[in-house]
Short mmCIF file of C-alpha atoms and ligand atoms in Angstrom, two decimals:
data_model
loop_
_atom_site.label_atom_id
_atom_site.label_comp_id
_atom_site.label_asym_id
_atom_site.label_seq_id
_atom_site.Cartn_x
_atom_site.Cartn_y
_atom_site.Cartn_z
CA MET A 1 100.91 271.32 86.95
CA LYS A 2 99.06 269.35 84.17
CA LEU A 3 96.09 270.69 82.42
CA TYR A 4 94.02 269.24 79.62
CA ASN A 5 94.44 270.88 76.23
CA THR A 6 91.48 270.67 74.04
CA GLU A 7 93.42 271.10 70.90
CA THR A 8 95.81 268.17 71.45
CA ARG A 9 93.21 266.33 73.55
CA THR A 10 95.90 265.46 76.09
CA MET A 11 97.01 266.42 79.43
CA GLN A 12 99.96 268.79 79.28
CA ASP A 13 102.33 270.47 81.58
CA VAL A 14 101.66 274.22 82.03
CA HIS A 15 104.70 276.42 81.56
CA PRO A 16 105.28 279.96 80.38
CA SER A 17 106.47 280.24 76.86
CA SER A 18 108.10 283.60 77.01
CA SER A 19 111.42 284.47 78.43
CA ASP A 20 110.21 286.61 81.22
CA GLY A 21 108.60 283.78 82.92
CA ARG A 22 105.12 285.20 83.06
CA LEU A 23 102.21 283.10 82.22
CA ARG A 24 99.90 284.92 79.74
CA MET A 25 96.22 283.99 80.06
CA TYR A 26 93.20 285.29 78.03
CA THR A 27 89.66 284.53 79.15
CA CYS A 28 86.58 285.41 76.94
CA GLY A 29 84.44 287.75 78.99
CA PRO A 30 80.91 288.79 79.03
CA THR A 31 78.75 290.57 76.53
CA ILE A 32 77.44 293.44 78.72
CA TYR A 33 73.99 293.71 77.21
CA ASN A 34 72.25 292.27 80.36
CA PHE A 35 73.16 290.68 83.72
CA ALA A 36 75.40 287.59 83.37
CA HIS A 37 73.72 284.36 84.46
CA ILE A 38 75.27 281.72 86.70
CA GLY A 39 76.09 279.48 83.71
CA ASN A 40 78.49 282.30 82.58
CA PHE A 41 79.74 282.45 86.11
CA ARG A 42 80.53 278.79 86.28
CA THR A 43 83.09 279.50 83.52
CA TYR A 44 84.33 282.62 85.30
CA VAL A 45 84.68 280.85 88.70
CA PHE A 46 86.54 278.09 87.02
CA GLU A 47 88.88 280.58 85.38
CA ASP A 48 89.41 282.17 88.89
CA LEU A 49 90.16 278.76 90.34
CA LEU A 50 92.73 278.17 87.63
CA ARG A 51 94.33 281.51 88.03
CA ARG A 52 94.53 281.09 91.87
CA THR A 53 95.91 277.53 91.50
CA LEU A 54 98.53 278.70 89.07
CA LYS A 55 99.57 281.43 91.45
CA PHE A 56 99.50 279.02 94.42
CA PHE A 57 102.06 276.86 92.55
CA GLY A 58 104.33 279.83 92.05
CA PHE A 59 103.47 281.04 88.52
CA GLN A 60 103.28 284.68 87.80
CA VAL A 61 100.05 285.12 85.84
CA VAL A 62 99.10 288.10 83.53
CA GLN A 63 95.37 287.79 82.51
CA ALA A 64 93.07 289.68 80.24
CA MET A 65 89.32 289.21 80.26
CA ASN A 66 87.53 291.25 77.64
CA LEU A 67 84.08 292.97 77.82
CA THR A 68 82.11 292.74 74.75
CA ASP A 69 80.46 296.23 74.53
CA VAL A 70 79.70 296.19 70.78
CA ASP A 71 77.92 293.35 69.06
CA ASP A 72 74.37 292.80 67.67
CA LYS A 73 72.91 292.44 71.18
CA THR A 74 74.35 295.66 72.74
CA ILE A 75 73.53 297.69 69.65
CA LYS A 76 69.96 296.42 69.56
CA GLY A 77 69.66 297.33 73.38
CA ALA A 78 71.04 300.83 72.84
CA ILE A 79 68.85 301.46 69.83
CA GLN A 80 65.69 300.26 71.61
CA ASN A 81 66.48 302.32 74.69
CA LYS A 82 67.39 305.33 72.52
CA VAL A 83 70.81 305.90 74.51
CA PRO A 84 74.31 305.87 73.26
CA LEU A 85 76.04 302.41 73.27
CA LYS A 86 78.36 303.34 76.18
CA GLU A 87 75.45 304.56 78.42
CA TYR A 88 73.39 301.41 77.59
CA VAL A 89 76.20 298.99 78.61
CA GLU A 90 77.45 300.95 81.55
CA PRO A 91 74.93 299.51 84.30
CA TYR A 92 75.68 296.00 83.19
CA ARG A 93 79.62 296.57 83.23
CA ILE A 94 79.07 297.83 86.84
CA ALA A 95 76.90 294.90 87.68
CA PHE A 96 79.27 292.51 86.34
CA PHE A 97 82.18 293.76 88.54
CA GLU A 98 79.74 293.68 91.67
CA ASP A 99 78.89 290.04 90.76
CA LEU A 100 82.56 289.19 90.49
CA GLN A 101 83.03 290.62 93.96
CA THR A 102 80.07 288.71 95.39
CA LEU A 103 81.65 285.56 94.10
CA ASN A 104 85.04 286.41 95.41
CA ILE A 105 86.45 286.31 91.91
CA GLU A 106 89.94 287.86 92.04
CA LYS A 107 90.60 290.92 89.96
CA VAL A 108 92.59 290.21 86.85
CA GLU A 109 95.26 292.54 85.35
CA PHE A 110 93.19 293.76 82.28
CA TYR A 111 89.47 294.15 81.53
CA PRO A 112 89.70 295.67 78.03
CA ALA A 113 86.42 296.88 76.42
CA ALA A 114 86.07 296.09 72.75
CA THR A 115 85.30 299.69 71.80
CA ASP A 116 88.54 300.92 73.14
CA TYR A 117 90.41 298.56 70.67
CA ILE A 118 88.73 299.47 67.36
CA PRO A 119 92.11 300.80 65.81
CA GLU A 120 93.81 297.50 66.63
CA MET A 121 90.95 295.49 65.12
CA ILE A 122 91.21 297.70 61.94
CA GLY A 123 94.95 297.10 61.87
CA LEU A 124 94.51 293.36 61.90
CA ILE A 125 91.86 293.45 59.22
CA GLU A 126 94.18 295.57 56.99
CA LYS A 127 96.87 292.97 57.34
CA LEU A 128 94.57 290.22 56.58
CA LEU A 129 93.34 291.99 53.46
CA GLU A 130 97.07 292.62 52.34
CA ASN A 131 98.13 289.10 52.71
CA GLY A 132 95.03 287.65 50.90
CA SER A 133 93.33 286.02 53.93
CA ALA A 134 90.44 288.36 53.77
CA TYR A 135 88.40 289.84 51.04
CA ARG A 136 85.61 292.42 50.67
CA SER A 137 82.24 290.98 49.78
CA PRO A 138 79.72 292.72 47.37
CA ASN A 139 77.72 293.94 50.37
CA GLY A 140 80.81 295.97 51.54
CA SER A 141 81.59 293.82 54.57
CA ILE A 142 85.05 292.24 55.00
CA TYR A 143 85.21 288.52 55.32
CA PHE A 144 87.97 286.07 56.40
CA SER A 145 88.63 283.28 53.85
CA ILE A 146 88.81 280.01 55.79
CA LYS A 147 90.44 278.49 52.70
CA SER A 148 93.37 280.71 53.19
CA PHE A 149 94.11 278.95 56.56
CA PRO A 150 94.75 275.28 55.86
CA SER A 151 94.72 274.23 59.54
CA TYR A 152 91.28 275.79 60.07
CA GLY A 153 89.29 273.45 62.30
CA ARG A 154 92.16 271.99 64.17
CA LEU A 155 90.91 273.02 67.51
CA SER A 156 87.48 271.59 67.24
CA HIS A 157 88.72 268.80 65.12
CA LEU A 158 86.66 269.52 62.02
CA ASN A 159 87.35 267.89 58.72
CA LEU A 160 86.70 270.70 56.31
CA ASN A 161 86.68 268.15 53.35
CA GLU A 162 83.59 266.54 54.82
CA LEU A 163 81.80 269.66 55.56
CA LYS A 164 80.09 271.90 53.05
CA VAL A 165 81.73 275.28 53.25
CA ASN A 166 79.71 278.24 52.17
CA ALA A 167 82.47 280.63 51.12
CA SER A 168 80.09 283.09 49.69
CA GLY A 169 80.88 286.09 52.12
CA ASP A 170 77.32 286.79 52.94
CA ASN A 171 76.98 285.29 56.50
CA GLU A 172 76.88 288.31 58.80
CA ALA A 173 76.20 286.22 61.92
CA ASP A 174 78.74 285.99 64.71
CA GLU A 175 77.48 282.90 66.02
CA TYR A 176 76.64 279.84 63.86
CA ASP A 177 77.05 276.02 63.89
CA LYS A 178 79.16 273.46 62.03
CA GLU A 179 76.27 273.06 59.41
CA ASN A 180 76.56 276.68 58.51
CA LEU A 181 80.34 276.73 58.46
CA SER A 182 81.33 279.71 56.30
CA ASP A 183 83.67 282.49 55.83
CA PHE A 184 83.14 284.81 58.81
CA VAL A 185 82.77 288.41 58.97
CA LEU A 186 85.52 290.70 60.25
CA TRP A 187 84.08 294.08 59.56
CA LYS A 188 80.26 294.63 59.11
CA ALA A 189 79.52 297.36 56.67
CA TYR A 190 77.20 300.09 58.25
CA ASP A 191 73.58 299.26 57.96
CA PRO A 192 71.47 302.20 59.16
CA GLU A 193 68.52 300.17 59.87
CA ARG A 194 70.48 297.59 61.95
CA ASP A 195 73.00 299.96 63.53
CA GLY A 196 71.21 303.13 64.06
CA GLU A 197 73.83 305.85 64.79
CA ILE A 198 76.51 303.37 65.84
CA PHE A 199 79.47 302.88 63.47
CA TRP A 200 83.19 303.62 63.23
CA GLU A 201 85.08 305.12 60.31
CA SER A 202 87.64 302.77 58.82
CA PRO A 203 89.78 302.45 55.64
CA PHE A 204 87.16 299.99 54.33
CA GLY A 205 84.23 302.38 55.07
CA LYS A 206 81.84 303.02 58.00
CA GLY A 207 80.97 300.01 59.94
CA ARG A 208 81.74 297.90 63.04
CA PRO A 209 83.94 294.88 63.87
CA GLY A 210 82.60 291.33 63.92
CA TRP A 211 82.83 289.66 67.23
CA HIS A 212 85.58 287.27 66.70
CA ILE A 213 88.21 289.81 65.76
CA GLU A 214 87.64 291.65 69.04
CA CYS A 215 89.29 288.95 71.04
CA SER A 216 92.27 288.55 68.80
CA ALA A 217 92.98 292.28 68.75
CA MET A 218 92.73 292.57 72.58
CA ALA A 219 94.67 289.42 73.39
CA MET A 220 97.47 290.29 71.05
CA LYS A 221 97.74 293.89 71.97
CA LEU A 222 97.80 293.24 75.61
CA LEU A 223 99.44 289.87 75.96
CA GLY A 224 101.41 289.50 72.83
CA GLU A 225 101.12 287.42 69.70
CA SER A 226 101.56 284.09 71.53
CA ILE A 227 99.58 283.36 74.68
CA ASP A 228 99.97 280.50 77.01
CA ILE A 229 96.55 279.69 78.04
CA HIS A 230 93.18 280.65 76.53
CA CYS A 231 89.84 279.70 78.31
CA GLY A 232 86.16 279.88 77.70
CA GLY A 233 83.02 277.81 77.84
CA VAL A 234 82.80 274.85 75.45
CA ASP A 235 80.22 276.76 73.29
CA ASN A 236 83.05 279.23 72.39
CA MET A 237 85.17 276.51 70.87
CA PHE A 238 83.46 276.63 67.53
CA PRO A 239 83.34 278.96 65.82
CA HIS A 240 84.64 281.71 68.10
CA HIS A 241 87.98 280.28 69.18
CA GLU A 242 88.56 278.56 65.78
CA ASN A 243 88.22 281.93 64.26
CA GLU A 244 90.32 283.58 66.81
CA ILE A 245 93.13 281.14 65.77
CA ALA A 246 92.68 281.68 62.10
CA GLN A 247 92.82 285.46 61.97
CA SER A 248 95.44 285.70 64.61
CA GLU A 249 97.95 283.29 63.05
CA CYS A 250 97.30 284.69 59.61
CA CYS A 251 98.51 288.07 60.93
CA SER A 252 101.32 287.03 63.12
CA LYS A 253 102.57 283.73 61.47
CA VAL A 254 103.11 282.32 64.99
CA ARG A 255 101.11 280.01 67.31
CA PHE A 256 98.42 282.02 68.94
CA VAL A 257 97.60 279.76 71.84
CA HIS A 258 99.65 276.95 73.43
CA HIS A 259 96.93 275.62 75.84
CA TRP A 260 93.29 275.77 75.18
CA VAL A 261 90.99 275.17 78.14
CA HIS A 262 87.22 274.74 77.77
CA VAL A 263 84.79 274.61 80.66
CA ASP A 264 81.64 272.41 80.21
CA HIS A 265 78.18 273.91 80.67
CA LEU A 266 76.09 274.62 83.66
CA VAL A 267 72.78 272.87 82.55
CA VAL A 268 69.18 272.80 83.77
CA ASP A 269 67.26 269.60 82.95
CA HIS A 270 70.12 268.65 80.57
CA LYS A 271 69.72 271.82 78.59
CA LYS A 272 72.39 274.57 78.65
CA MET A 273 71.54 277.57 80.93
CA SER A 274 71.11 280.39 78.39
CA LYS A 275 69.30 283.68 78.05
CA SER A 276 67.72 282.37 74.70
CA LEU A 277 66.17 279.38 76.37
CA GLY A 278 65.04 281.63 79.30
CA ASN A 279 66.20 278.82 81.83
CA PHE A 280 68.63 281.05 83.71
CA TYR A 281 69.20 282.47 87.12
CA THR A 282 71.29 285.59 87.51
CA LEU A 283 73.46 285.84 90.72
CA ARG A 284 71.11 288.46 91.83
CA ASP A 285 68.10 286.14 91.48
CA LEU A 286 69.75 283.85 93.94
CA THR A 287 71.21 286.32 96.48
CA SER A 288 67.68 288.07 96.61
CA ARG A 289 66.36 284.58 97.75
CA GLY A 290 68.84 284.54 100.57
CA TRP A 291 71.77 282.55 99.02
CA SER A 292 75.10 283.99 99.56
CA GLY A 293 77.96 284.61 97.12
CA SER A 294 79.84 281.75 98.91
CA HIS A 295 76.96 279.18 98.52
CA VAL A 296 76.93 279.91 94.78
CA ARG A 297 80.77 279.88 94.36
CA TYR A 298 81.06 276.69 96.24
CA LEU A 299 78.41 275.08 94.09
CA LEU A 300 79.96 276.27 90.78
CA LEU A 301 83.42 275.24 91.66
CA SER A 302 82.71 271.85 93.29
CA THR A 303 82.19 269.92 90.05
CA HIS A 304 85.17 269.28 87.78
CA TYR A 305 85.27 271.84 84.96
CA ARG A 306 85.08 269.23 82.24
CA THR A 307 81.89 267.66 83.49
CA GLN A 308 78.53 269.23 83.02
CA LEU A 309 77.07 270.65 86.22
CA ASN A 310 73.28 270.32 86.68
CA PHE A 311 72.04 273.16 88.62
CA THR A 312 69.42 272.56 91.21
CA MET A 313 68.18 274.26 94.37
CA GLN A 314 69.15 271.05 96.29
CA GLY A 315 72.71 271.54 95.01
CA LEU A 316 72.73 274.96 96.66
CA GLU A 317 71.41 273.42 99.93
CA ALA A 318 74.21 270.90 99.86
CA ALA A 319 76.67 273.64 99.16
CA LYS A 320 75.43 275.56 102.05
CA ALA A 321 75.59 272.43 104.31
CA SER A 322 79.13 271.75 103.26
CA LEU A 323 80.22 275.28 104.18
CA GLN A 324 78.46 274.94 107.36
CA ARG A 325 80.41 271.78 108.36
CA ILE A 326 83.53 273.62 107.54
CA GLU A 327 82.59 276.83 109.53
CA ASP A 328 81.82 274.57 112.62
CA LEU A 329 85.09 272.97 112.51
CA ILE A 330 86.86 276.43 112.14
CA LEU A 331 84.92 277.79 115.08
CA ARG A 332 85.69 274.76 117.05
CA LEU A 333 89.56 274.84 116.29
CA ARG A 334 89.52 278.58 117.24
CA ALA A 335 88.15 277.94 120.65
CA ILE A 336 90.88 275.34 121.54
CA GLU A 337 93.10 276.79 124.15
CA LYS A 338 94.66 273.60 125.60
CA PRO A 339 98.51 274.18 125.98
CA GLY A 340 101.07 271.79 124.77
CA GLU A 341 103.16 270.45 121.98
CA ILE A 342 101.51 269.32 118.70
CA ASP A 343 101.14 265.48 118.61
CA PRO A 344 103.43 264.16 115.98
CA SER A 345 100.63 261.95 114.49
CA ILE A 346 98.57 265.23 113.91
CA SER A 347 101.50 266.95 112.29
CA LEU A 348 101.96 264.07 110.02
CA PHE A 349 98.16 264.06 109.14
CA LEU A 350 98.16 267.69 108.24
CA ALA A 351 101.24 267.14 106.01
CA LYS A 352 99.55 264.31 104.25
CA ALA A 353 96.35 266.17 103.72
CA ASP A 354 98.33 269.17 102.30
CA GLU A 355 100.06 266.77 99.79
CA ALA A 356 96.70 265.24 98.80
CA PHE A 357 95.12 268.69 98.21
CA LYS A 358 98.03 269.89 96.18
CA SER A 359 98.45 266.85 94.01
CA ALA A 360 94.63 266.86 93.28
CA LEU A 361 94.88 270.37 92.04
CA ALA A 362 98.07 269.63 89.93
CA GLN A 363 96.13 267.06 88.10
CA ASP A 364 93.98 269.13 85.76
CA LEU A 365 92.40 270.84 88.84
CA ASN A 366 90.73 267.74 90.16
CA VAL A 367 88.60 269.69 92.51
CA SER A 368 86.50 266.71 93.72
CA ALA A 369 89.65 265.11 94.95
CA ALA A 370 90.85 268.37 96.58
CA LEU A 371 87.49 268.73 98.36
CA ALA A 372 87.64 265.12 99.45
CA ALA A 373 90.94 265.92 101.15
CA LEU A 374 89.34 268.92 102.78
CA PHE A 375 86.40 266.89 104.16
CA ASP A 376 88.75 264.05 105.42
CA LEU A 377 90.53 266.83 107.18
CA VAL A 378 87.29 268.08 108.67
CA ARG A 379 86.26 264.66 109.86
CA GLU A 380 89.75 263.72 111.30
CA LEU A 381 90.19 266.97 113.09
CA ASN A 382 86.67 266.74 114.63
CA THR A 383 87.77 263.22 115.78
CA PHE A 384 91.05 264.60 117.24
CA ALA A 385 89.05 267.34 118.98
CA ASP A 386 86.50 264.78 120.38
CA GLN A 387 89.48 262.91 121.87
CA GLU A 388 90.84 266.05 123.21
CA ALA A 389 94.05 265.41 121.36
CA LEU A 390 94.26 268.89 119.85
CA THR A 391 96.31 271.53 121.60
CA HIS A 392 96.27 275.26 120.88
CA PRO A 393 99.36 275.13 118.58
CA GLY A 394 97.95 271.97 116.78
CA ALA A 395 94.55 273.71 116.16
CA GLN A 396 96.40 276.86 114.95
CA LYS A 397 98.45 274.83 112.45
CA ALA A 398 95.32 273.29 111.17
CA LEU A 399 93.74 276.72 110.80
CA ARG A 400 96.88 278.03 108.98
CA LEU A 401 96.58 275.11 106.58
CA LEU A 402 92.92 275.93 105.76
CA GLU A 403 93.85 279.61 105.14
CA SER A 404 96.55 278.37 102.71
CA TRP A 405 94.05 276.26 100.91
CA ASP A 406 91.65 279.09 100.68
CA LYS A 407 94.08 281.04 98.57
CA VAL A 408 92.90 278.68 95.91
CA LEU A 409 89.35 277.91 96.94
CA GLY A 410 88.29 281.46 97.94
CA VAL A 411 85.29 280.26 99.77
CA LEU A 412 86.16 278.92 103.17
CA PRO A 413 84.41 280.68 106.00
CA LEU A 414 87.53 282.01 107.59
CA GLU A 415 86.49 285.61 108.20
CA LYS A 416 85.88 286.29 111.81
CA GLN A 417 82.30 287.36 112.07
CA GLU A 418 82.04 288.93 115.48
CA ALA A 419 78.49 289.76 116.38
CA PRO A 420 77.82 293.39 117.32
CA ALA A 421 78.67 294.06 120.92
CA HIS A 422 75.16 294.87 122.00
CA LEU A 423 74.01 291.39 120.74
CA LEU A 424 76.89 289.76 122.61
CA GLU A 425 75.66 291.47 125.78
CA LEU A 426 72.16 290.18 125.12
CA LEU A 427 73.60 286.78 124.84
CA THR A 428 75.40 287.06 128.14
CA ARG A 429 72.11 288.12 129.71
CA ARG A 430 70.28 285.25 128.08
CA GLU A 431 72.81 282.81 129.49
CA ALA A 432 72.54 284.28 133.07
CA ALA A 433 68.70 284.05 132.77
CA ARG A 434 68.95 280.50 131.86
CA LYS A 435 71.14 279.68 134.73
CA GLU A 436 68.55 281.24 137.08
CA LYS A 437 65.90 279.20 135.15
CA ASN A 438 64.16 282.49 134.28
CA PHE A 439 62.94 280.95 130.92
CA SER A 440 60.44 283.74 130.02
CA GLU A 441 63.41 286.24 130.19
CA SER A 442 65.80 283.92 128.31
CA ASP A 443 63.14 283.39 125.52
CA ARG A 444 62.49 287.05 125.39
CA LEU A 445 66.26 287.80 124.86
CA ARG A 446 66.48 284.96 122.28
CA ARG A 447 63.70 286.44 120.18
CA GLN A 448 65.34 289.84 120.43
CA ILE A 449 68.72 288.33 119.14
CA LEU A 450 66.78 286.47 116.39
CA GLU A 451 65.06 289.68 115.13
CA SER A 452 68.43 291.18 114.76
CA GLY A 453 69.35 288.50 112.22
CA TYR A 454 71.42 286.19 114.31
CA LEU A 455 70.89 282.62 115.60
CA ILE A 456 71.98 281.28 118.87
CA GLU A 457 73.92 278.03 118.69
CA ASP A 458 74.53 275.98 121.83
CA THR A 459 77.83 274.35 121.52
CA PRO A 460 80.02 272.32 124.05
CA GLN A 461 82.11 275.59 124.25
CA GLY A 462 79.04 277.58 125.13
CA ALA A 463 76.40 279.53 123.43
CA ARG A 464 77.62 281.54 120.27
CA LEU A 465 75.88 283.85 117.77
CA LYS A 466 75.83 283.14 114.09
CA LYS A 467 74.55 285.29 111.29
CA GLN A 468 71.23 283.95 109.71
P1 AMP B 1 78.63 284.94 76.39
O1 AMP B 1 78.26 286.28 77.19
O2 AMP B 1 77.40 284.14 75.96
O3 AMP B 1 79.58 285.20 75.31
O4 AMP B 1 79.21 283.95 77.47
C1 AMP B 1 80.32 284.39 78.37
C2 AMP B 1 81.10 283.23 78.77
O5 AMP B 1 80.23 282.21 79.55
C3 AMP B 1 81.58 282.28 77.58
O6 AMP B 1 82.92 281.85 78.00
C4 AMP B 1 80.58 281.12 77.49
O7 AMP B 1 81.21 280.08 76.90
C5 AMP B 1 80.17 280.97 78.98
N1 AMP B 1 78.94 280.36 79.13
C6 AMP B 1 77.68 280.72 78.56
N2 AMP B 1 76.65 279.98 78.96
C7 AMP B 1 77.26 278.98 79.77
C8 AMP B 1 76.81 277.92 80.54
N3 AMP B 1 75.44 277.62 80.59
N4 AMP B 1 77.64 277.18 81.34
C9 AMP B 1 78.97 277.53 81.37
N5 AMP B 1 79.51 278.52 80.62
C10 AMP B 1 78.61 279.34 79.90
ZN1 ZN B 2 86.57 285.56 72.87
#
């Protein structure tokens, strides 16, 4: 399987670097100071697609996604709400896991919270101080000296000689841009005004970790000094990932990450969806308007991850319509009872479709080509069904193929949604009333079914119920 590596700017084969054959993957997770927005979820859905694809191709994946529960934003929230940090972040932590479930994102092996790894962070900072990669600034905070790491900038292809580097050790910000490139903070000395009662003791005094060191400490502790794949949104590339490389490699002296993978942004009117611009939707905003987790997941995964995705309600409508077409086919295939052998041309068609789907994914997760293979399949199978060329074994084989593809996509409407028995009973009575041309009775029954949240669909195979 080939995957684009941001650092080398080339397509590279994926393979585990360690002898146990396990693929180690680290994905930067949410800051749990609020609900995640669907821009964040574009990145997490892609990472899920990547994880599922790797497993589909036989890799054994060990993945960690961190939860940032200590940073400027969580501390500010806790102080404003006059509650301990843990208590402040807890509802957002729970909400995050609920949202992952709504989007059918697979659980990964580790979800470390930064505050559970403070001793590891302190350990790394001590090492960096010892070997001269870090220093204490006059304000008491500890800074990483980017001059101590000559390949600083290699991920985002920065030329340090061309940039004005402010190495004064007074930039306490975790997030900054290239114009403000500077030594970055590893440990922020305690400031009662900013931090309230929130601090940790350390050999370098009271304080708290900077954001970047959190990911290095958790990744190295849980996955080892060298990891195979590291993912995040493109905004994380600089400075966050650049800083992760510098501080990790200055401690371990080995390559921190073999393969860097960055997801382009979800945008609204060409602007990044973000909390600060206020142009965001949470998943809850969308589900409360009647969209399902599947609609949102389909929309988020259907654009290739290295292309910006412009979010619109029409996009969601289109996702819903695509899923509907697939569901119609699935219900049609399930209803085929005609006995007989599978037509060899149908077997051949299914094998070719599978090949097309897999080779699309193997090429840097070319999801557009994979979905094209899926919709070719939908069209062709409908044609076979129109011609009555599909037998029960053929239809079942096609359904097995869709089930296998869904191990990767995680979004196909394959779950059997039997309507409740009393509604099926009403449907039978409505059919009987229609046969007897008792239309007032059949209308009354239809309304009763509608009010229970189901639609009646008249299909060539007879009427069926579908959840609204
Ligand atoms: P944050 O909580 O801001 O650190 O973001 C968590 C993850 O979501 C990071 O990997 C970000 O790069 C990613 N992210 C943030 N905004 C967007 C967006 N509009 N589109 C795609 N990914 C995003
Ligand atoms: Zn990170």
